mmCIF file with all atom_site columns, C-alpha atoms and ligand atoms in Angstrom:
data_model
loop_
_atom_site.group_PDB
_atom_site.id
_atom_site.type_symbol
_atom_site.label_atom_id
_atom_site.label_alt_id
_atom_site.label_comp_id
_atom_site.label_asym_id
_atom_site.label_entity_id
_atom_site.label_seq_id
_atom_site.pdbx_PDB_ins_code
_atom_site.Cartn_x
_atom_site.Cartn_y
_atom_site.Cartn_z
_atom_site.occupancy
_atom_site.B_iso_or_equiv
_atom_site.pdbx_formal_charge
_atom_site.auth_seq_id
_atom_site.auth_comp_id
_atom_site.auth_asym_id
_atom_site.auth_atom_id
_atom_site.pdbx_PDB_model_num
ATOM   1   C CA  . UNK A 1 1   ? 89.293  96.664  90.734 1.00 84.00 ? 1   UNK A CA  1
ATOM   2   C CA  . UNK A 1 2   ? 89.233  99.390  93.677 1.00 93.00 ? 2   UNK A CA  1
ATOM   3   C CA  . UNK A 1 3   ? 90.478  102.070 91.229 1.00 95.00 ? 3   UNK A CA  1
ATOM   4   C CA  . UNK A 1 4   ? 87.585  101.140 88.468 1.00 97.00 ? 4   UNK A CA  1
ATOM   5   C CA  . UNK A 1 5   ? 85.261  101.281 91.011 1.00 97.00 ? 5   UNK A CA  1
ATOM   6   C CA  . UNK A 1 6   ? 86.448  105.039 92.507 1.00 98.00 ? 6   UNK A CA  1
ATOM   7   C CA  . UNK A 1 7   ? 86.352  106.105 88.805 1.00 98.00 ? 7   UNK A CA  1
ATOM   8   C CA  . UNK A 1 8   ? 83.042  104.638 88.113 1.00 98.00 ? 8   UNK A CA  1
ATOM   9   C CA  . UNK A 1 9   ? 81.704  106.039 91.383 1.00 98.00 ? 9   UNK A CA  1
ATOM   10  C CA  . UNK A 1 10  ? 83.161  109.630 90.885 1.00 98.00 ? 10  UNK A CA  1
ATOM   11  C CA  . UNK A 1 11  ? 81.613  109.369 86.962 1.00 98.00 ? 11  UNK A CA  1
ATOM   12  C CA  . UNK A 1 12  ? 78.438  108.161 88.270 1.00 98.00 ? 12  UNK A CA  1
ATOM   13  C CA  . UNK A 1 13  ? 78.038  111.146 90.712 1.00 98.00 ? 13  UNK A CA  1
ATOM   14  C CA  . UNK A 1 14  ? 78.834  113.520 87.539 1.00 98.00 ? 14  UNK A CA  1
ATOM   15  C CA  . UNK A 1 15  ? 76.549  112.595 84.910 1.00 98.00 ? 15  UNK A CA  1
ATOM   16  C CA  . UNK A 1 16  ? 73.698  113.055 87.494 1.00 98.00 ? 16  UNK A CA  1
ATOM   17  C CA  . UNK A 1 17  ? 72.274  115.858 85.840 1.00 98.00 ? 17  UNK A CA  1
ATOM   18  C CA  . UNK A 1 18  ? 72.768  114.507 82.531 1.00 98.00 ? 18  UNK A CA  1
ATOM   19  C CA  . UNK A 1 19  ? 70.562  112.074 80.962 1.00 98.00 ? 19  UNK A CA  1
ATOM   20  C CA  . UNK A 1 20  ? 71.925  109.344 78.403 1.00 98.00 ? 20  UNK A CA  1
ATOM   21  C CA  . UNK A 1 21  ? 72.808  105.250 78.178 1.00 98.00 ? 21  UNK A CA  1
ATOM   22  C CA  . UNK A 1 22  ? 75.774  104.123 79.907 1.00 98.00 ? 22  UNK A CA  1
ATOM   23  C CA  . UNK A 1 23  ? 77.867  101.964 77.762 1.00 98.00 ? 23  UNK A CA  1
ATOM   24  C CA  . UNK A 1 24  ? 80.048  99.350  79.299 1.00 98.00 ? 24  UNK A CA  1
ATOM   25  C CA  . UNK A 1 25  ? 82.529  97.872  77.027 1.00 98.00 ? 25  UNK A CA  1
ATOM   26  C CA  . UNK A 1 26  ? 83.797  94.469  77.943 1.00 98.00 ? 26  UNK A CA  1
ATOM   27  C CA  . UNK A 1 27  ? 81.156  92.274  79.344 1.00 98.00 ? 27  UNK A CA  1
ATOM   28  C CA  . UNK A 1 28  ? 83.647  89.847  81.378 1.00 98.00 ? 28  UNK A CA  1
ATOM   29  C CA  . UNK A 1 29  ? 82.033  88.150  83.841 1.00 98.00 ? 29  UNK A CA  1
ATOM   30  C CA  . UNK A 1 30  ? 79.929  90.516  84.731 1.00 98.00 ? 30  UNK A CA  1
ATOM   31  C CA  . UNK A 1 31  ? 81.042  92.178  88.158 1.00 98.00 ? 31  UNK A CA  1
ATOM   32  C CA  . UNK A 1 32  ? 81.704  95.791  86.990 1.00 98.00 ? 32  UNK A CA  1
ATOM   33  C CA  . UNK A 1 33  ? 78.074  95.630  85.095 1.00 98.00 ? 33  UNK A CA  1
ATOM   34  C CA  . UNK A 1 34  ? 76.418  94.511  88.120 1.00 98.00 ? 34  UNK A CA  1
ATOM   35  C CA  . UNK A 1 35  ? 78.098  97.622  90.165 1.00 98.00 ? 35  UNK A CA  1
ATOM   36  C CA  . UNK A 1 36  ? 77.209  99.861  87.415 1.00 98.00 ? 36  UNK A CA  1
ATOM   37  C CA  . UNK A 1 37  ? 73.442  98.635  87.412 1.00 98.00 ? 37  UNK A CA  1
ATOM   38  C CA  . UNK A 1 38  ? 73.475  99.379  91.514 1.00 98.00 ? 38  UNK A CA  1
ATOM   39  C CA  . UNK A 1 39  ? 75.001  102.936 91.351 1.00 98.00 ? 39  UNK A CA  1
ATOM   40  C CA  . UNK A 1 40  ? 73.007  103.868 88.075 1.00 98.00 ? 40  UNK A CA  1
ATOM   41  C CA  . UNK A 1 41  ? 69.929  102.430 88.974 1.00 97.00 ? 41  UNK A CA  1
ATOM   42  C CA  . UNK A 1 42  ? 67.143  103.564 85.842 1.00 94.00 ? 42  UNK A CA  1
ATOM   43  C CA  . UNK A 1 43  ? 70.032  103.960 83.256 1.00 98.00 ? 43  UNK A CA  1
ATOM   44  C CA  . UNK A 1 44  ? 70.197  102.054 80.322 1.00 98.00 ? 44  UNK A CA  1
ATOM   45  C CA  . UNK A 1 45  ? 73.146  100.118 80.218 1.00 98.00 ? 45  UNK A CA  1
ATOM   46  C CA  . UNK A 1 46  ? 74.604  98.464  76.810 1.00 98.00 ? 46  UNK A CA  1
ATOM   47  C CA  . UNK A 1 47  ? 77.286  95.865  77.176 1.00 98.00 ? 47  UNK A CA  1
ATOM   48  C CA  . UNK A 1 48  ? 79.427  94.834  74.394 1.00 98.00 ? 48  UNK A CA  1
ATOM   49  C CA  . UNK A 1 49  ? 81.567  91.691  74.091 1.00 98.00 ? 49  UNK A CA  1
ATOM   50  C CA  . UNK A 1 50  ? 82.663  89.000  71.333 1.00 97.00 ? 50  UNK A CA  1
ATOM   51  C CA  . UNK A 1 51  ? 80.551  86.507  74.197 1.00 98.00 ? 51  UNK A CA  1
ATOM   52  C CA  . UNK A 1 52  ? 78.812  86.484  77.275 1.00 98.00 ? 52  UNK A CA  1
ATOM   53  C CA  . UNK A 1 53  ? 80.716  84.060  79.836 1.00 98.00 ? 53  UNK A CA  1
ATOM   54  C CA  . UNK A 1 54  ? 79.266  86.298  82.693 1.00 98.00 ? 54  UNK A CA  1
ATOM   55  C CA  . UNK A 1 55  ? 77.582  84.584  86.089 1.00 98.00 ? 55  UNK A CA  1
ATOM   56  C CA  . UNK A 1 56  ? 74.035  84.196  85.465 1.00 98.00 ? 56  UNK A CA  1
ATOM   57  C CA  . UNK A 1 57  ? 72.856  87.129  87.795 1.00 98.00 ? 57  UNK A CA  1
ATOM   58  C CA  . UNK A 1 58  ? 74.624  89.175  85.765 1.00 98.00 ? 58  UNK A CA  1
ATOM   59  C CA  . UNK A 1 59  ? 73.835  88.542  82.042 1.00 98.00 ? 59  UNK A CA  1
ATOM   60  C CA  . UNK A 1 60  ? 71.998  92.068  80.601 1.00 98.00 ? 60  UNK A CA  1
ATOM   61  C CA  . UNK A 1 61  ? 68.864  91.576  79.038 1.00 98.00 ? 61  UNK A CA  1
ATOM   62  C CA  . UNK A 1 62  ? 69.512  90.493  74.999 1.00 97.00 ? 62  UNK A CA  1
ATOM   63  C CA  . UNK A 1 63  ? 67.808  93.881  73.917 1.00 97.00 ? 63  UNK A CA  1
ATOM   64  C CA  . UNK A 1 64  ? 70.930  95.492  75.848 1.00 98.00 ? 64  UNK A CA  1
ATOM   65  C CA  . UNK A 1 65  ? 73.655  93.423  74.277 1.00 98.00 ? 65  UNK A CA  1
ATOM   66  C CA  . UNK A 1 66  ? 75.791  94.380  71.360 1.00 98.00 ? 66  UNK A CA  1
ATOM   67  C CA  . UNK A 1 67  ? 77.320  90.644  70.976 1.00 98.00 ? 67  UNK A CA  1
ATOM   68  C CA  . UNK A 1 68  ? 80.787  90.591  68.897 1.00 98.00 ? 68  UNK A CA  1
ATOM   69  C CA  . UNK A 1 69  ? 83.747  92.126  67.906 1.00 97.00 ? 69  UNK A CA  1
ATOM   70  C CA  . UNK A 1 70  ? 84.032  95.487  68.711 1.00 97.00 ? 70  UNK A CA  1
ATOM   71  C CA  . UNK A 1 71  ? 85.217  96.853  65.230 1.00 96.00 ? 71  UNK A CA  1
ATOM   72  C CA  . UNK A 1 72  ? 81.539  95.717  64.227 1.00 97.00 ? 72  UNK A CA  1
ATOM   73  C CA  . UNK A 1 73  ? 79.452  96.283  67.615 1.00 98.00 ? 73  UNK A CA  1
ATOM   74  C CA  . UNK A 1 74  ? 80.443  99.853  68.287 1.00 98.00 ? 74  UNK A CA  1
ATOM   75  C CA  . UNK A 1 75  ? 79.420  101.137 64.234 1.00 98.00 ? 75  UNK A CA  1
ATOM   76  C CA  . UNK A 1 76  ? 75.907  98.768  65.082 1.00 98.00 ? 76  UNK A CA  1
ATOM   77  C CA  . UNK A 1 77  ? 75.144  101.194 68.223 1.00 98.00 ? 77  UNK A CA  1
ATOM   78  C CA  . UNK A 1 78  ? 75.932  104.256 66.991 1.00 98.00 ? 78  UNK A CA  1
ATOM   79  C CA  . UNK A 1 79  ? 73.426  103.677 64.500 1.00 98.00 ? 79  UNK A CA  1
ATOM   80  C CA  . UNK A 1 80  ? 70.904  102.422 66.910 1.00 98.00 ? 80  UNK A CA  1
ATOM   81  C CA  . UNK A 1 81  ? 71.727  104.982 69.421 1.00 98.00 ? 81  UNK A CA  1
ATOM   82  C CA  . UNK A 1 82  ? 73.354  107.975 68.372 1.00 97.00 ? 82  UNK A CA  1
ATOM   83  C CA  . UNK A 1 83  ? 75.152  110.535 70.429 1.00 98.00 ? 83  UNK A CA  1
ATOM   84  C CA  . UNK A 1 84  ? 73.347  109.767 73.603 1.00 97.00 ? 84  UNK A CA  1
ATOM   85  C CA  . UNK A 1 85  ? 75.172  108.076 76.293 1.00 98.00 ? 85  UNK A CA  1
ATOM   86  C CA  . UNK A 1 86  ? 76.388  109.907 79.473 1.00 98.00 ? 86  UNK A CA  1
ATOM   87  C CA  . UNK A 1 87  ? 78.622  107.608 80.362 1.00 98.00 ? 87  UNK A CA  1
ATOM   88  C CA  . UNK A 1 88  ? 81.438  104.860 78.754 1.00 98.00 ? 88  UNK A CA  1
ATOM   89  C CA  . UNK A 1 89  ? 83.654  102.431 80.340 1.00 98.00 ? 89  UNK A CA  1
ATOM   90  C CA  . UNK A 1 90  ? 85.798  100.685 78.568 1.00 98.00 ? 90  UNK A CA  1
ATOM   91  C CA  . UNK A 1 91  ? 87.885  97.496  79.305 1.00 97.00 ? 91  UNK A CA  1
ATOM   92  C CA  . UNK A 1 92  ? 88.993  96.306  76.949 1.00 97.00 ? 92  UNK A CA  1
ATOM   93  C CA  . UNK A 1 93  ? 92.812  96.909  77.526 1.00 94.00 ? 93  UNK A CA  1
ATOM   94  C CA  . UNK A 1 94  ? 95.625  95.052  78.361 1.00 95.00 ? 94  UNK A CA  1
ATOM   95  C CA  . UNK A 1 95  ? 98.706  95.302  79.383 1.00 93.00 ? 95  UNK A CA  1
ATOM   96  C CA  . UNK A 1 96  ? 100.264 95.833  75.873 1.00 96.00 ? 96  UNK A CA  1
ATOM   97  C CA  . UNK A 1 97  ? 100.375 99.096  75.106 1.00 94.00 ? 97  UNK A CA  1
ATOM   98  C CA  . UNK A 1 98  ? 101.110 98.811  71.775 1.00 97.00 ? 98  UNK A CA  1
ATOM   99  C CA  . UNK A 1 99  ? 97.814  96.921  71.355 1.00 96.00 ? 99  UNK A CA  1
ATOM   100 C CA  . UNK A 1 100 ? 96.213  99.516  73.486 1.00 95.00 ? 100 UNK A CA  1
ATOM   101 C CA  . UNK A 1 101 ? 97.264  102.213 71.219 1.00 95.00 ? 101 UNK A CA  1
ATOM   102 C CA  . UNK A 1 102 ? 95.798  100.060 67.799 1.00 96.00 ? 102 UNK A CA  1
ATOM   103 C CA  . UNK A 1 103 ? 92.872  100.232 70.043 1.00 96.00 ? 103 UNK A CA  1
ATOM   104 C CA  . UNK A 1 104 ? 92.576  103.435 71.315 1.00 96.00 ? 104 UNK A CA  1
ATOM   105 C CA  . UNK A 1 105 ? 92.774  104.330 67.380 1.00 96.00 ? 105 UNK A CA  1
ATOM   106 C CA  . UNK A 1 106 ? 90.006  101.801 66.278 1.00 96.00 ? 106 UNK A CA  1
ATOM   107 C CA  . UNK A 1 107 ? 87.238  102.826 68.940 1.00 97.00 ? 107 UNK A CA  1
ATOM   108 C CA  . UNK A 1 108 ? 87.923  106.358 69.969 1.00 97.00 ? 108 UNK A CA  1
ATOM   109 C CA  . UNK A 1 109 ? 86.281  108.127 66.675 1.00 97.00 ? 109 UNK A CA  1
ATOM   110 C CA  . UNK A 1 110 ? 83.697  105.282 67.135 1.00 97.00 ? 110 UNK A CA  1
ATOM   111 C CA  . UNK A 1 111 ? 83.217  106.647 70.843 1.00 98.00 ? 111 UNK A CA  1
ATOM   112 C CA  . UNK A 1 112 ? 83.369  110.489 69.487 1.00 97.00 ? 112 UNK A CA  1
ATOM   113 C CA  . UNK A 1 113 ? 80.078  109.724 67.891 1.00 97.00 ? 113 UNK A CA  1
ATOM   114 C CA  . UNK A 1 114 ? 78.789  108.208 70.714 1.00 98.00 ? 114 UNK A CA  1
ATOM   115 C CA  . UNK A 1 115 ? 78.977  109.856 73.924 1.00 98.00 ? 115 UNK A CA  1
ATOM   116 C CA  . UNK A 1 116 ? 76.881  113.150 74.176 1.00 98.00 ? 116 UNK A CA  1
ATOM   117 C CA  . UNK A 1 117 ? 78.121  116.562 74.782 1.00 98.00 ? 117 UNK A CA  1
ATOM   118 C CA  . UNK A 1 118 ? 79.189  116.356 78.385 1.00 98.00 ? 118 UNK A CA  1
ATOM   119 C CA  . UNK A 1 119 ? 79.418  112.479 79.016 1.00 98.00 ? 119 UNK A CA  1
ATOM   120 C CA  . UNK A 1 120 ? 82.431  110.888 80.723 1.00 98.00 ? 120 UNK A CA  1
ATOM   121 C CA  . UNK A 1 121 ? 84.289  108.138 79.403 1.00 98.00 ? 121 UNK A CA  1
ATOM   122 C CA  . UNK A 1 122 ? 86.355  105.817 81.834 1.00 98.00 ? 122 UNK A CA  1
ATOM   123 C CA  . UNK A 1 123 ? 89.140  103.559 80.267 1.00 97.00 ? 123 UNK A CA  1
ATOM   124 C CA  . UNK A 1 124 ? 91.520  100.981 81.451 1.00 96.00 ? 124 UNK A CA  1
ATOM   125 C CA  . UNK A 1 125 ? 93.735  102.452 78.491 1.00 95.00 ? 125 UNK A CA  1
ATOM   126 C CA  . UNK A 1 126 ? 94.375  105.587 77.202 1.00 96.00 ? 126 UNK A CA  1
ATOM   127 C CA  . UNK A 1 127 ? 92.374  107.288 74.249 1.00 97.00 ? 127 UNK A CA  1
ATOM   128 C CA  . UNK A 1 128 ? 93.284  110.673 72.060 1.00 95.00 ? 128 UNK A CA  1
ATOM   129 C CA  . UNK A 1 129 ? 89.841  112.004 70.915 1.00 97.00 ? 129 UNK A CA  1
ATOM   130 C CA  . UNK A 1 130 ? 89.776  115.421 69.380 1.00 95.00 ? 130 UNK A CA  1
ATOM   131 C CA  . UNK A 1 131 ? 87.626  117.575 71.453 1.00 93.00 ? 131 UNK A CA  1
ATOM   132 C CA  . UNK A 1 132 ? 87.577  115.540 74.748 1.00 97.00 ? 132 UNK A CA  1
ATOM   133 C CA  . UNK A 1 133 ? 89.190  117.272 78.408 1.00 98.00 ? 133 UNK A CA  1
ATOM   134 C CA  . UNK A 1 134 ? 91.497  114.399 79.927 1.00 98.00 ? 134 UNK A CA  1
ATOM   135 C CA  . UNK A 1 135 ? 90.153  114.524 83.629 1.00 98.00 ? 135 UNK A CA  1
ATOM   136 C CA  . UNK A 1 136 ? 92.116  114.105 86.676 1.00 97.00 ? 136 UNK A CA  1
ATOM   137 C CA  . UNK A 1 137 ? 91.817  110.908 88.562 1.00 96.00 ? 137 UNK A CA  1
ATOM   138 C CA  . UNK A 1 138 ? 89.510  110.568 91.295 1.00 96.00 ? 138 UNK A CA  1
ATOM   139 C CA  . UNK A 1 139 ? 91.149  110.622 95.469 1.00 94.00 ? 139 UNK A CA  1
ATOM   140 C CA  . UNK A 1 140 ? 92.955  107.493 96.110 1.00 93.00 ? 140 UNK A CA  1
ATOM   141 C CA  . UNK A 1 141 ? 93.541  106.510 92.349 1.00 96.00 ? 141 UNK A CA  1
ATOM   142 C CA  . UNK A 1 142 ? 97.358  106.470 90.801 1.00 94.00 ? 142 UNK A CA  1
ATOM   143 C CA  . UNK A 1 143 ? 98.061  108.479 87.783 1.00 94.00 ? 143 UNK A CA  1
ATOM   144 C CA  . UNK A 1 144 ? 97.705  106.438 84.857 1.00 92.00 ? 144 UNK A CA  1
ATOM   145 C CA  . UNK A 1 145 ? 95.985  103.260 86.280 1.00 94.00 ? 145 UNK A CA  1
ATOM   146 C CA  . UNK A 1 146 ? 92.452  104.636 84.822 1.00 96.00 ? 146 UNK A CA  1
ATOM   147 C CA  . UNK A 1 147 ? 92.231  107.773 82.479 1.00 97.00 ? 147 UNK A CA  1
ATOM   148 C CA  . UNK A 1 148 ? 89.086  110.217 82.246 1.00 98.00 ? 148 UNK A CA  1
ATOM   149 C CA  . UNK A 1 149 ? 87.755  112.149 79.811 1.00 98.00 ? 149 UNK A CA  1
ATOM   150 C CA  . UNK A 1 150 ? 84.917  114.559 78.953 1.00 98.00 ? 150 UNK A CA  1
ATOM   151 C CA  . UNK A 1 151 ? 83.436  114.758 75.679 1.00 98.00 ? 151 UNK A CA  1
ATOM   152 C CA  . UNK A 1 152 ? 82.612  118.207 74.657 1.00 92.00 ? 152 UNK A CA  1
HETATM 153 N N1  . LIG B 2 .   ? 84.841  94.261  83.961 1.00 55.76 ? 201 LIG B N1  1
HETATM 154 C C1  . LIG B 2 .   ? 84.484  92.906  83.101 1.00 55.76 ? 201 LIG B C1  1
HETATM 155 C C2  . LIG B 2 .   ? 84.019  92.154  84.323 1.00 55.76 ? 201 LIG B C2  1
HETATM 156 O O1  . LIG B 2 .   ? 83.211  93.061  84.893 1.00 55.76 ? 201 LIG B O1  1
HETATM 157 O O2  . LIG B 2 .   ? 84.113  91.148  84.354 1.00 55.76 ? 201 LIG B O2  1
HETATM 158 C C3  . LIG B 2 .   ? 85.973  92.518  83.251 1.00 55.76 ? 201 LIG B C3  1
HETATM 159 C C4  . LIG B 2 .   ? 86.187  92.408  80.977 1.00 55.76 ? 201 LIG B C4  1
HETATM 160 S S1  . LIG B 2 .   ? 87.267  91.713  80.603 1.00 55.76 ? 201 LIG B S1  1
HETATM 161 C C5  . LIG B 2 .   ? 89.208  92.544  81.176 1.00 55.76 ? 201 LIG B C5  1
HETATM 162 C C6  . LIG B 2 .   ? 87.625  92.369  79.004 1.00 55.76 ? 201 LIG B C6  1
HETATM 163 C C7  . LIG B 2 .   ? 86.405  91.804  78.120 1.00 55.76 ? 201 LIG B C7  1
HETATM 164 O O3  . LIG B 2 .   ? 86.315  91.940  77.095 1.00 55.76 ? 201 LIG B O3  1
HETATM 165 C C8  . LIG B 2 .   ? 86.685  90.156  77.746 1.00 55.76 ? 201 LIG B C8  1
HETATM 166 O O4  . LIG B 2 .   ? 85.380  89.591  78.499 1.00 55.76 ? 201 LIG B O4  1
HETATM 167 C C9  . LIG B 2 .   ? 86.708  89.725  75.901 1.00 55.76 ? 201 LIG B C9  1
HETATM 168 O O5  . LIG B 2 .   ? 85.870  89.000  75.574 1.00 55.76 ? 201 LIG B O5  1
HETATM 169 C C10 . LIG B 2 .   ? 86.554  91.393  76.069 1.00 55.76 ? 201 LIG B C10 1
HETATM 170 N N2  . LIG B 2 .   ? 86.877  92.124  74.518 1.00 55.76 ? 201 LIG B N2  1
HETATM 171 C C11 . LIG B 2 .   ? 88.045  92.149  74.563 1.00 55.76 ? 201 LIG B C11 1
HETATM 172 N N3  . LIG B 2 .   ? 88.749  92.802  73.406 1.00 55.76 ? 201 LIG B N3  1
HETATM 173 C C12 . LIG B 2 .   ? 87.682  92.757  72.918 1.00 55.76 ? 201 LIG B C12 1
HETATM 174 C C13 . LIG B 2 .   ? 86.988  92.534  71.231 1.00 55.76 ? 201 LIG B C13 1
HETATM 175 N N4  . LIG B 2 .   ? 87.882  93.388  70.319 1.00 55.76 ? 201 LIG B N4  1
HETATM 176 N N5  . LIG B 2 .   ? 85.492  93.123  70.966 1.00 55.76 ? 201 LIG B N5  1
HETATM 177 C C14 . LIG B 2 .   ? 84.798  92.426  71.856 1.00 55.76 ? 201 LIG B C14 1
HETATM 178 N N6  . LIG B 2 .   ? 84.968  92.223  72.723 1.00 55.76 ? 201 LIG B N6  1
HETATM 179 C C15 . LIG B 2 .   ? 86.326  91.973  73.630 1.00 55.76 ? 201 LIG B C15 1
#
């Protein structure tokens, strides 16, 4: 949680001069969404999950929610938003390396068509996307705990 916050705080500063939306993959209980809207006021934050199971105070507006399987909702977001995201945070990874690799193969190419040039991706699992540069973790975050990228 601390590593996630440190990465998102760093990323919020890194995109200060880059207009664009924020994508949160995995609403969960809404804690991260709540943090994002606090550190990025004024940004459109779009949130993805299979279902809404968040604290009532942390439920995004209906028109900012993409509900369903990520394999289906990301293509819908590509159609609706295009390559306009200044920041993507994905919290979909688990402790299962093989599942994370499958997830990365599934969402990487779709994210590549959503992240604006210069945009930042913060992920709790590794991603490998042509044209993205892997960035060092912010100070205090252990290597391999979180993964940061800048899109070309
Ligand atoms: N950051 C969140 C928070 O603040 O509570 C926690 C996210 S939780 C670890 C992961 C979320 O991703 C779960 O709510 C789960 O339903 C969603 N999720 C996982 N795999 C998914 C998939 N393939 N499609 C859509 N949602 C998915």
